[in-house]
Coordinates of C-alpha atoms and ligand atoms in Angstrom, one line a residue:
M1 CA 129.9 91.4 58.4
N2 CA 126.4 90.4 59.5
N3 CA 126.9 86.9 58.5
D4 CA 129.1 86.3 61.5
L5 CA 127.1 88.5 63.9
K6 CA 125.5 85.7 65.7
P7 CA 128.6 83.8 66.7
R8 CA 130.3 87.1 67.7
A9 CA 127.3 88.2 69.8
L10 CA 127.2 84.7 71.5
A11 CA 130.9 84.9 72.2
V12 CA 130.4 88.3 73.9
L13 CA 127.4 86.9 75.8
R14 CA 129.4 84.0 77.2
R15 CA 132.6 85.9 77.9
F16 CA 131.1 88.9 79.8
Y17 CA 127.8 87.7 81.1
G18 CA 128.3 84.0 81.3
Y19 CA 125.1 83.2 79.4
D20 CA 124.8 80.7 76.6
S21 CA 121.8 81.8 74.6
F22 CA 119.6 84.8 74.0
Y23 CA 116.2 85.5 75.4
P24 CA 113.4 85.9 72.8
L25 CA 114.0 88.8 70.4
Q26 CA 117.2 89.9 72.0
F27 CA 119.4 88.9 69.1
E28 CA 116.9 90.2 66.6
A29 CA 117.0 93.7 68.3
I30 CA 120.8 93.6 68.5
Q31 CA 121.0 92.7 64.7
C32 CA 118.6 95.5 63.9
V33 CA 120.8 98.3 65.3
M34 CA 124.0 96.6 64.2
Q35 CA 122.6 97.1 60.7
G36 CA 122.1 100.7 61.3
N37 CA 118.3 100.8 61.9
D38 CA 116.3 102.2 64.7
A39 CA 114.4 99.9 67.2
V40 CA 111.7 100.0 69.7
V41 CA 112.1 97.2 72.3
L42 CA 109.0 96.4 74.4
M43 CA 109.8 93.7 76.9
P44 CA 108.6 93.2 80.5
T45 CA 110.8 93.8 83.4
G46 CA 113.4 91.1 83.6
G47 CA 112.9 90.5 79.9
G48 CA 116.5 91.3 79.2
K49 CA 116.3 94.7 77.6
S50 CA 119.7 95.9 78.8
L51 CA 121.5 93.3 76.7
C52 CA 119.8 94.6 73.6
F53 CA 122.0 97.7 73.6
Q54 CA 125.0 96.5 75.7
I55 CA 125.9 93.8 73.3
P56 CA 125.9 96.2 70.2
A57 CA 128.0 98.6 72.3
L58 CA 130.6 95.8 72.9
L59 CA 130.5 94.8 69.2
S60 CA 130.9 98.2 67.7
D61 CA 133.6 100.8 67.5
G62 CA 133.1 104.0 69.4
C63 CA 130.8 104.5 72.4
T64 CA 127.1 103.8 73.0
I65 CA 125.2 106.7 74.8
V66 CA 122.6 105.4 77.2
I67 CA 120.0 107.9 78.2
S68 CA 118.4 107.2 81.5
P69 CA 116.1 109.2 83.7
L70 CA 117.3 108.5 87.1
L71 CA 120.7 108.5 88.9
A72 CA 119.9 105.4 90.7
L73 CA 119.3 103.5 87.5
M74 CA 122.5 104.7 86.0
K75 CA 124.6 103.8 89.0
D76 CA 123.0 100.4 89.1
Q77 CA 123.8 99.5 85.5
V78 CA 127.2 101.0 85.6
D79 CA 128.0 99.0 88.7
A80 CA 126.7 95.9 87.0
L81 CA 128.7 96.4 83.9
Q82 CA 131.9 97.3 85.8
A83 CA 131.4 94.0 87.8
M84 CA 131.4 92.1 84.5
G85 CA 134.6 93.9 83.3
I86 CA 132.8 96.1 80.8
P87 CA 134.1 99.7 80.6
A88 CA 131.1 101.8 81.5
A89 CA 130.7 105.1 83.2
S90 CA 128.2 107.9 83.7
V91 CA 128.3 111.6 83.8
N92 CA 125.9 113.0 86.3
S93 CA 125.2 115.7 88.8
S94 CA 126.1 113.6 91.8
Q95 CA 129.7 113.5 90.7
T96 CA 132.1 116.5 90.8
D97 CA 132.7 118.4 87.7
G98 CA 136.4 117.3 87.8
Y99 CA 135.2 113.6 87.8
N100 CA 132.8 114.2 85.1
R101 CA 135.5 115.8 82.9
E102 CA 137.7 112.8 83.6
V103 CA 134.9 110.5 82.4
I104 CA 134.6 112.5 79.1
E105 CA 138.4 112.4 78.7
Q106 CA 138.1 108.6 78.9
V107 CA 135.4 108.6 76.3
Y108 CA 137.6 110.7 74.0
A109 CA 140.4 108.3 74.5
G110 CA 138.0 105.5 73.4
R111 CA 138.2 103.7 76.7
I112 CA 134.5 103.8 77.5
K113 CA 132.0 101.5 75.7
L114 CA 128.8 102.7 77.4
L115 CA 128.3 106.2 78.7
Y116 CA 125.2 106.7 80.8
I117 CA 123.7 110.3 80.9
S118 CA 120.5 112.1 81.6
P119 CA 118.6 113.6 78.7
E120 CA 119.1 117.3 79.7
R121 CA 122.7 116.8 80.2
L122 CA 123.2 115.0 76.9
L123 CA 121.5 117.7 74.8
A124 CA 123.4 120.4 76.7
E125 CA 126.8 118.8 76.1
V126 CA 126.6 116.6 73.1
E127 CA 127.6 119.2 70.5
Q128 CA 130.8 119.8 72.3
W129 CA 132.0 116.3 72.3
S130 CA 130.2 114.7 69.4
S131 CA 132.8 115.7 66.9
M132 CA 135.5 114.1 69.0
I133 CA 134.0 110.7 69.3
K134 CA 132.3 108.1 67.3
I135 CA 128.8 107.4 68.8
S136 CA 127.8 103.9 67.9
L137 CA 124.2 103.9 69.2
F138 CA 121.8 105.9 71.3
A139 CA 120.0 103.8 73.7
I140 CA 117.0 105.5 75.4
D141 CA 116.1 103.5 78.5
E142 CA 112.7 104.0 80.2
A143 CA 111.5 105.4 76.9
H144 CA 107.9 105.7 78.1
C145 CA 109.0 108.8 79.9
I146 CA 108.7 110.7 76.6
S147 CA 105.0 110.2 76.4
Q148 CA 102.5 112.5 78.1
W149 CA 100.0 109.6 78.1
G150 CA 102.2 107.6 80.5
H151 CA 102.5 107.7 84.3
D152 CA 106.1 108.8 84.3
F153 CA 106.2 111.6 81.8
R154 CA 109.4 113.6 82.1
P155 CA 109.5 116.8 80.1
E156 CA 113.2 116.7 79.6
Y157 CA 112.7 113.5 77.6
T158 CA 110.8 115.5 74.9
Q159 CA 114.1 117.1 73.8
L160 CA 115.2 113.7 72.6
A161 CA 112.9 114.3 69.6
S162 CA 115.8 116.2 68.0
L163 CA 118.3 113.3 68.1
R164 CA 117.3 111.6 64.9
Q165 CA 117.9 114.9 63.0
R166 CA 121.0 115.9 64.7
F167 CA 122.7 112.4 64.3
P168 CA 121.3 111.0 61.1
G169 CA 123.8 108.3 60.9
V170 CA 123.5 106.9 64.4
P171 CA 120.8 104.3 65.2
I172 CA 118.4 104.9 68.0
M173 CA 117.1 102.1 70.3
A174 CA 114.2 103.0 72.6
L175 CA 113.3 100.5 75.4
T176 CA 110.6 100.2 77.8
A177 CA 108.6 97.8 80.1
T178 CA 105.4 99.8 80.0
A179 CA 102.4 97.7 79.2
D180 CA 100.3 100.8 78.5
R181 CA 99.2 100.7 74.8
L182 CA 98.7 104.4 74.3
T183 CA 102.1 105.1 75.7
R184 CA 103.8 102.4 73.7
D185 CA 102.3 103.7 70.4
D186 CA 103.5 107.1 71.2
I187 CA 107.1 106.4 71.7
A188 CA 108.3 106.1 68.0
S189 CA 106.4 109.2 66.9
Q190 CA 107.7 111.3 69.9
L191 CA 111.2 110.3 69.0
N192 CA 110.7 110.9 65.3
I193 CA 111.9 107.4 64.4
P194 CA 108.8 106.3 62.2
D195 CA 110.9 103.5 60.6
A196 CA 111.9 101.9 63.8
R197 CA 111.4 98.2 64.0
L198 CA 109.4 96.9 66.8
F199 CA 110.5 94.1 69.0
M200 CA 107.9 93.1 71.5
T201 CA 107.9 89.9 73.6
S202 CA 105.1 88.5 75.7
F203 CA 104.5 90.5 78.9
D204 CA 103.9 87.4 80.9
R205 CA 106.0 87.0 84.0
P206 CA 105.5 83.3 84.6
N207 CA 107.7 83.2 87.7
I208 CA 105.5 85.5 89.6
A209 CA 102.8 83.7 91.6
L210 CA 99.6 85.8 91.7
N211 CA 97.4 85.9 94.8
V212 CA 94.5 88.0 96.0
V213 CA 93.0 88.0 99.5
S214 CA 89.7 89.8 99.9
N215 CA 88.1 91.2 103.0
V216 CA 90.2 90.7 106.0
S217 CA 90.2 93.0 109.0
G218 CA 93.3 95.1 109.8
N219 CA 94.5 92.7 112.4
D220 CA 94.0 89.6 110.3
K221 CA 95.7 91.4 107.4
L222 CA 98.8 91.9 109.6
K223 CA 98.6 88.3 110.7
I224 CA 98.6 87.1 107.1
I225 CA 101.4 89.5 106.2
T226 CA 103.6 88.3 109.1
R227 CA 102.9 84.7 108.3
F228 CA 103.7 85.3 104.7
I229 CA 107.0 87.0 105.6
D230 CA 107.8 84.2 108.0
S231 CA 107.5 81.7 105.2
H232 CA 109.9 83.9 103.1
K233 CA 112.6 84.2 105.6
G234 CA 115.7 86.2 104.5
E235 CA 114.0 87.4 101.4
S236 CA 113.5 91.0 100.2
G237 CA 110.0 92.4 99.7
I238 CA 108.0 95.5 99.2
I239 CA 104.6 96.2 100.9
Y240 CA 102.5 98.9 99.1
S241 CA 99.9 101.0 100.8
L242 CA 97.7 103.7 99.3
R243 CA 98.4 106.2 102.0
R244 CA 101.7 107.6 103.4
A245 CA 100.5 107.3 107.0
D246 CA 99.7 103.6 106.4
T247 CA 103.3 102.9 105.2
E248 CA 104.6 104.4 108.5
K249 CA 102.1 102.4 110.5
M250 CA 102.9 99.1 108.8
A251 CA 106.6 99.7 109.1
S252 CA 106.4 100.5 112.8
R253 CA 104.2 97.5 113.6
L254 CA 106.5 95.2 111.7
Q255 CA 109.5 96.7 113.5
S256 CA 107.8 96.2 116.9
L257 CA 107.4 92.6 116.0
G258 CA 111.1 92.2 115.2
Y259 CA 111.0 92.5 111.4
N260 CA 113.7 94.4 109.5
A261 CA 111.3 96.9 107.9
A262 CA 111.3 100.6 107.0
A263 CA 108.9 103.1 105.5
F264 CA 109.2 105.0 102.3
H265 CA 107.0 107.7 100.8
A266 CA 107.2 110.9 98.9
G267 CA 106.6 113.0 102.0
M268 CA 109.9 111.9 103.5
P269 CA 113.0 114.2 103.3
T270 CA 115.3 113.1 100.4
P271 CA 118.2 111.9 102.6
G272 CA 115.8 109.6 104.4
K273 CA 114.4 108.2 101.2
E274 CA 117.8 107.6 99.8
Q275 CA 119.0 105.9 102.9
V276 CA 116.1 103.5 102.9
Q277 CA 116.5 102.8 99.1
T278 CA 120.3 102.1 99.5
A279 CA 119.8 99.9 102.5
F280 CA 117.2 97.9 100.6
L281 CA 119.3 97.5 97.6
N282 CA 122.2 96.4 99.8
D283 CA 120.0 93.8 101.6
D284 CA 120.5 95.8 104.9
I285 CA 116.7 96.3 105.1
A286 CA 114.6 93.4 104.1
I287 CA 111.1 95.0 103.8
V288 CA 110.1 98.4 102.5
C289 CA 106.6 99.6 103.4
A290 CA 106.0 102.1 100.6
T291 CA 103.6 104.2 98.6
I292 CA 103.8 103.9 94.8
A293 CA 106.5 106.6 95.0
F294 CA 108.9 103.7 95.7
G295 CA 109.7 101.8 92.6
M296 CA 111.3 103.4 89.6
G297 CA 115.0 103.1 90.1
I298 CA 114.7 99.9 91.9
N299 CA 116.6 97.6 89.7
K300 CA 117.2 95.1 92.5
S301 CA 116.9 91.7 90.9
N302 CA 116.3 89.8 94.1
V303 CA 113.1 91.3 95.3
R304 CA 111.2 88.1 96.0
W305 CA 107.8 89.3 96.8
V306 CA 105.5 92.3 96.5
I307 CA 102.4 92.7 98.7
H308 CA 99.7 95.3 98.1
S309 CA 98.0 96.0 101.4
N310 CA 95.4 97.9 99.5
M311 CA 94.1 97.3 96.0
P312 CA 96.0 99.6 93.4
K313 CA 94.0 102.0 91.3
N314 CA 94.3 100.2 88.0
I315 CA 95.9 97.2 86.4
E316 CA 98.8 99.1 84.7
C317 CA 100.0 100.2 88.1
Y318 CA 99.5 96.8 89.7
Y319 CA 101.4 95.1 86.9
Q320 CA 104.3 97.5 87.1
E321 CA 104.5 97.2 90.8
I322 CA 104.4 93.4 91.1
G323 CA 106.9 93.4 88.2
R324 CA 109.5 94.6 90.6
A325 CA 109.6 91.1 92.0
G326 CA 111.6 88.3 90.5
R327 CA 113.5 90.2 87.9
D328 CA 116.1 87.4 88.0
G329 CA 113.5 84.9 86.8
M330 CA 113.5 83.0 90.0
P331 CA 110.2 82.2 91.8
A332 CA 108.5 85.3 93.2
T333 CA 105.2 86.1 94.8
A334 CA 102.6 88.8 94.5
L335 CA 99.9 89.1 97.1
M336 CA 97.1 91.7 96.9
F337 CA 94.6 92.6 99.6
Y338 CA 91.2 93.8 98.4
S339 CA 88.4 95.2 100.5
F340 CA 85.2 97.2 100.4
A341 CA 86.9 100.1 102.0
D342 CA 89.6 100.2 99.2
V343 CA 86.9 100.2 96.6
I344 CA 85.2 103.2 98.2
T345 CA 88.5 105.2 98.6
L346 CA 89.6 104.5 95.1
R347 CA 86.2 105.3 93.6
S348 CA 86.2 108.7 95.2
F349 CA 89.8 109.3 94.0
A350 CA 88.7 108.3 90.5
Q351 CA 85.6 110.5 90.5
N352 CA 87.6 113.5 91.7
S353 CA 90.3 113.0 89.1
G354 CA 90.3 114.9 85.9
L355 CA 89.4 111.9 83.9
A356 CA 86.5 110.4 86.0
S357 CA 85.1 108.1 83.4
V358 CA 88.4 106.7 82.2
N359 CA 89.6 106.2 85.7
M360 CA 86.4 104.6 86.9
N361 CA 86.6 102.2 84.0
K362 CA 90.1 101.2 84.9
L363 CA 89.1 100.8 88.6
Q364 CA 86.4 98.4 87.5
R365 CA 88.8 96.3 85.5
I366 CA 91.1 95.8 88.5
Q367 CA 88.1 95.0 90.6
Q368 CA 87.2 92.3 88.1
Y369 CA 90.7 91.0 88.3
A370 CA 90.5 90.9 92.1
E371 CA 87.1 89.1 92.0
S372 CA 88.0 86.9 89.1
D373 CA 87.2 83.3 89.3
V374 CA 89.2 82.4 86.2
C375 CA 93.0 82.2 86.1
R376 CA 94.4 85.5 87.1
R377 CA 97.1 85.5 84.6
R378 CA 94.6 85.0 81.8
T379 CA 92.7 88.1 83.1
L380 CA 95.8 90.2 83.3
L381 CA 97.2 89.3 79.9
S382 CA 93.8 89.7 78.2
Y383 CA 93.7 93.2 79.7
F384 CA 96.9 93.8 77.8
N385 CA 95.5 92.3 74.7
E386 CA 97.8 89.4 74.7
R387 CA 96.7 85.9 73.8
Y388 CA 97.2 83.4 76.5
E389 CA 95.1 80.4 76.1
H390 CA 95.7 78.1 79.0
D391 CA 95.5 78.3 82.8
C392 CA 98.8 79.3 84.3
G393 CA 98.9 76.9 87.3
N394 CA 100.8 79.6 89.3
C395 CA 97.9 81.7 90.7
D396 CA 95.6 81.2 93.6
V397 CA 92.6 80.6 91.3
C398 CA 94.4 77.8 89.3
L399 CA 95.7 76.2 92.5
N400 CA 92.5 76.5 94.5
P401 CA 89.4 77.1 92.2
P402 CA 86.7 79.0 94.0
E403 CA 83.5 77.2 94.8
R404 CA 80.2 78.8 93.6
F405 CA 76.9 78.5 95.5
D406 CA 73.3 79.7 95.1
A407 CA 73.4 82.9 97.2
T408 CA 69.9 84.2 96.3
V409 CA 68.6 84.0 99.9
L410 CA 71.8 85.5 101.3
C411 CA 71.5 88.5 98.9
Q412 CA 67.9 88.9 99.8
M413 CA 68.8 89.2 103.5
A414 CA 71.3 91.9 102.8
L415 CA 69.1 93.8 100.3
S416 CA 66.2 93.7 102.7
A417 CA 68.3 95.2 105.4
I418 CA 69.4 98.0 103.1
V419 CA 65.8 98.8 102.2
R420 CA 64.6 98.7 105.8
T421 CA 67.2 101.2 106.8
G422 CA 65.9 103.5 104.1
G423 CA 69.2 103.5 102.3
K424 CA 70.7 105.5 105.1
E425 CA 73.5 103.2 106.2
G426 CA 76.9 102.1 104.9
V427 CA 78.3 98.6 104.7
S428 CA 79.4 98.1 108.3
A429 CA 76.0 99.1 109.8
I430 CA 74.2 96.7 107.4
I431 CA 76.5 93.9 108.3
D432 CA 76.0 94.7 112.1
I433 CA 72.3 94.5 111.5
L434 CA 72.5 91.3 109.8
R435 CA 74.7 89.8 112.5
G436 CA 72.5 91.1 115.3
S437 CA 75.1 93.4 116.8
A438 CA 74.3 95.0 120.1
K439 CA 76.3 98.1 119.4
T440 CA 74.7 101.2 120.9
D441 CA 74.5 102.8 117.5
I442 CA 72.5 100.0 116.1
V443 CA 70.2 99.8 119.1
A444 CA 69.8 103.6 119.4
K445 CA 68.4 103.7 115.9
G446 CA 66.0 101.0 116.6
Y447 CA 67.6 98.6 114.1
N448 CA 67.3 95.8 116.6
T449 CA 63.6 95.7 115.9
L450 CA 63.9 95.2 112.2
R451 CA 62.9 91.8 110.8
T452 CA 66.3 91.4 109.3
Y453 CA 68.1 91.9 112.6
G454 CA 70.3 89.0 113.3
V455 CA 69.2 86.8 110.3
G456 CA 72.8 86.6 109.1
R457 CA 74.5 85.8 112.3
D458 CA 75.8 82.5 111.1
L459 CA 78.3 84.3 108.9
S460 CA 81.4 86.2 110.1
F461 CA 81.8 89.9 109.5
P462 CA 84.6 89.3 106.9
A463 CA 82.4 86.8 105.1
W464 CA 79.5 89.3 104.9
N465 CA 81.9 91.9 103.7
A466 CA 83.2 89.6 101.0
Y467 CA 79.7 88.9 99.8
M468 CA 78.6 92.5 99.9
L469 CA 81.7 93.3 97.8
Q470 CA 80.7 90.7 95.2
M471 CA 77.2 92.2 95.2
L472 CA 78.6 95.6 94.6
Q473 CA 80.8 94.2 91.8
M474 CA 77.9 92.5 90.2
G475 CA 75.8 95.6 90.3
I476 CA 73.2 94.3 92.8
I477 CA 73.9 97.1 95.2
D478 CA 75.5 100.5 94.7
V479 CA 77.3 102.9 96.9
A480 CA 76.3 106.6 97.1
Y481 CA 79.7 108.1 97.2
D482 CA 78.2 111.6 97.4
D483 CA 76.0 110.6 100.4
Y484 CA 78.2 109.1 103.1
N485 CA 78.8 105.9 101.2
H486 CA 75.3 104.7 102.0
L487 CA 74.2 101.5 100.3
R488 CA 71.4 101.5 97.7
V489 CA 69.6 98.6 96.0
T490 CA 69.8 98.7 92.2
A491 CA 67.2 97.7 89.7
Y492 CA 69.0 94.4 89.4
G493 CA 68.9 94.1 93.2
W494 CA 65.2 94.7 93.3
E495 CA 64.6 91.7 91.0
I496 CA 66.6 89.5 93.3
L497 CA 64.7 90.8 96.3
K498 CA 61.4 90.1 94.6
G499 CA 62.6 86.6 93.8
T500 CA 62.5 86.9 90.1
R501 CA 66.3 86.5 89.7
Q502 CA 68.8 84.0 91.1
V503 CA 72.4 84.8 92.0
M504 CA 75.5 82.7 92.4
L505 CA 78.4 84.0 94.4
S506 CA 81.9 82.5 95.1
K507 CA 82.2 81.0 98.5
F508 CA 84.2 83.0 101.0
S509 CA 86.8 80.8 102.7
Y510 CA 89.2 82.5 105.0
S511 CA 92.1 80.1 105.0
G512 CA 91.1 77.9 102.1
R513 CA 91.8 79.5 98.8
Q514 CA 93.5 82.6 100.1
A515 CA 97.2 83.1 100.3
T516 CA 97.9 79.5 100.1
A517 CA 99.2 79.6 96.5
D518 CA 102.9 80.3 96.4
A519 CA 105.6 80.3 93.9
K520 CA 105.9 76.9 92.3
E521 CA 109.2 76.1 90.7
K522 CA 108.7 77.1 87.1
K523 CA 110.6 75.6 84.3
P524 CA 113.8 77.7 84.1
R525 CA 114.4 79.5 80.9
Q526 CA 118.0 78.5 80.4
G527 CA 118.5 74.9 79.1
Q528 CA 121.4 74.5 81.4
L529 CA 119.2 74.7 84.4
Q530 CA 117.1 71.8 83.6
N531 CA 117.7 68.4 85.0
M532 CA 119.7 69.6 87.9
P533 CA 119.6 68.4 91.4
P534 CA 117.6 70.7 93.7
A535 CA 119.5 73.4 95.6
D536 CA 120.1 72.7 99.3
K537 CA 118.6 75.5 101.3
E538 CA 121.4 75.6 103.8
L539 CA 124.1 75.8 101.0
F540 CA 122.1 78.6 99.3
E541 CA 122.0 80.6 102.5
R542 CA 125.7 80.2 103.0
L543 CA 126.3 81.4 99.4
K544 CA 124.1 84.4 100.2
E545 CA 126.4 85.2 103.2
T546 CA 129.5 84.9 101.0
R547 CA 127.8 87.2 98.4
L548 CA 127.0 89.7 101.2
A549 CA 130.5 89.8 102.5
I550 CA 131.9 90.4 99.0
A551 CA 129.3 93.1 98.3
R552 CA 130.1 94.9 101.5
A553 CA 133.9 94.8 100.8
Q554 CA 133.4 96.1 97.3
R555 CA 130.6 98.6 98.2
V556 CA 128.2 97.3 95.6
A557 CA 124.7 95.8 96.0
P558 CA 124.7 92.0 96.6
Y559 CA 122.7 91.3 93.4
I560 CA 125.5 93.1 91.4
V561 CA 127.9 90.3 92.6
F562 CA 125.5 87.6 91.5
S563 CA 121.7 87.3 91.1
D564 CA 119.8 84.8 93.2
K565 CA 119.5 82.7 90.1
V566 CA 123.3 82.3 89.8
L567 CA 123.5 81.4 93.5
D568 CA 120.9 78.8 92.9
V569 CA 123.0 77.4 90.1
I570 CA 126.1 77.3 92.3
A571 CA 124.1 75.6 95.1
R572 CA 123.0 72.9 92.6
Y573 CA 126.3 72.3 90.9
R574 CA 128.5 72.7 93.9
P575 CA 131.6 73.7 92.0
T576 CA 134.9 73.2 93.9
T577 CA 137.4 74.3 91.3
R578 CA 137.9 77.3 89.2
E579 CA 137.2 75.2 86.2
E580 CA 133.9 74.0 87.4
F581 CA 132.9 77.5 88.5
S582 CA 133.8 79.3 85.3
G583 CA 131.4 77.4 83.1
L584 CA 128.3 78.1 85.2
Y585 CA 125.3 80.1 84.2
G586 CA 125.9 83.8 84.9
V587 CA 129.6 83.5 85.5
G588 CA 131.6 85.3 82.9
E589 CA 135.5 85.8 82.7
K590 CA 135.8 88.7 85.0
K591 CA 133.5 87.2 87.7
T592 CA 135.3 83.9 87.5
E593 CA 138.5 85.6 88.3
M594 CA 137.1 87.8 91.0
Y595 CA 134.9 85.3 92.8
W596 CA 135.9 81.7 92.2
R597 CA 137.9 81.5 95.4
P598 CA 135.3 82.7 97.9
F599 CA 132.5 80.8 96.3
T600 CA 134.3 77.4 95.7
S601 CA 135.6 77.5 99.3
A602 CA 132.2 78.2 100.6
V603 CA 131.0 75.1 98.7
R604 CA 134.0 73.0 99.9
A605 CA 133.4 74.0 103.5
Y606 CA 129.7 73.0 103.2
L607 CA 130.6 69.7 101.5
E608 CA 133.1 68.9 104.4
T609 CA 130.4 69.3 107.0
H610 CA 127.9 67.4 105.0
S611 CA 129.9 64.6 103.6
G612 CA 127.6 61.9 102.4
K613 CA 125.2 64.4 100.8
Ligands
ADP1 P1 115.1 94.4 81.9 O1 116.1 95.5 81.7 O2 114.3 94.0 80.8 O3 114.3 94.4 83.1 P2 117.6 92.9 82.4 O4 118.4 93.3 81.2 O5 117.9 93.6 83.7 O6 116.0 93.1 82.1 O7 117.7 91.4 82.5 C1 117.0 90.7 83.6 C2 117.9 89.6 84.1 O8 118.0 88.6 83.1 C3 119.3 90.1 84.4 O9 119.8 89.4 85.6 C4 120.1 89.7 83.2 O10 121.4 89.4 83.4 C5 119.4 88.4 82.8 N1 119.5 88.0 81.3 C6 119.3 88.9 80.3 N2 119.5 88.3 79.2 C7 119.7 87.0 79.5 C8 120.1 85.8 78.6 N3 120.1 85.8 77.3 N4 120.3 84.6 79.3 C9 120.3 84.6 80.7 N5 120.1 85.7 81.5 C10 119.8 86.8 80.8
ZN2 ZN1 96.3 80.9 86.8

């Protein structure tokens, strides 16, 4: 049977999904479970994990049971499958008992190929109906939830450990996008599937442009953010902040400037949160200002950018959060702000956490990332122990390499000011002294009589802030977290002060390197996409309107109708007939039938008004 597996799998891929080839390791994972073996699939967000169990479900007799931790995720996948004409359903607590019973009846009747269910519900009910149906596969989505090491541990997932014993003949596939090594290694052992084969692809997300901006004041940050949003008109994005209050402040400031934004954090009442989430998925709200509470369950494929208005606490969190952008493989942008104040806040979080030394270490690694003057993607992937041996060309460092200069004298000025205040001041006061500020506080303490007063007035406050941050990062100065965040000079700092060591720093440039990098068109993954004319922006926007109208009428999220990538293909190929439409990337049988009319008429209308193009 397995000899002809590949052509059968490809036929299903074309017919339902409208794709012509597999992503790396998809077919291998499919083959593994089709041969009755267990599998662990580790792929980044957007890597195409869902197909790894959906295609076996379509190729096998019986029903595949998909275990998923969140209602939102189940709904999203079931909607997406149904839109492709694949019989999928879920039983869950948001549906009436009557409806859930009906679903089970359908499963008994062999009419459902994929059944989505939560772990607790599965284990409570499976004995009742397992004798009535043939289970072809258990797919455990978000499998990292089983590990206590991870950030999403869910106690109910631990019950899944009994599946292997209870269903010896049914293969198990565990899937996750977690990049956290401890967690990954834990999954197979927690699930009791020691013989599972591992399918792990690169965790690189080449379509996400990486940018870091350091040390800008609150007002400038807002300016950079609004400029950024303006240059991404009509796109969806997420702005993460550390504190709940900041998400609300950000949302209301953006709203007052006319942007379509809303706040989301764990302190909000559930209906309010659900409303924001749904509106975002449906493209009714373009921008969500959120704490990290917003994320899991956001399967929206057309999130085009993610901004961190504060530095996140470690690289794992950062990578997961930026990973919510560009799931469809189209260009996306990550922009992170990084400041002295963030470092101080995060250090105190880390120090007061149960695992101070581990968390301090992790914090240091993300600081290194933020300060890095080598390709950011290299820094990230090396953190995840992945080999990546070239510069990416899609990060701010690659596009605008930082300039280094001899900063010995500059450091000496700052160090001297710190010493002369007796180690009794924090970073703002030190900068005020250096810049010769006439603030009453500075004058009242007599700092205006210090020899260092005003020696650094040539540099702006943000520039000083950036240099002090680099000095902190390099261990030239230290912050006394237990003593009002006062600055201290380290032994290394003293050597510089005495003139026995030199220091190089990266030049601060406010508008130069920062936030200029943006998504460059990356080589598309699908062969079909190459050598095509570029998409016309206006046509793309019109197709988005067509998509939105269909989505509203059918009460599904727009990206369920088509991803941005498919719209891009339509905008390039400009199909005007059913025939032309049906062969396109991402357009399977069912979607051809459902959508060829509205999309080809949108194309025709566009061509009529643009004859000659
Ligand atoms: P994950 O679950 O790993 O985040 P998905 O399964 O949601 O990823 O896939 C991400 C996107 O890539 C989806 O839009 C999906 O339809 C698309 N995709 C998956 N496999 C392929 C493929 N072989 N060819 C083209 N597109 C694919
Ligand atoms: Zn790079």
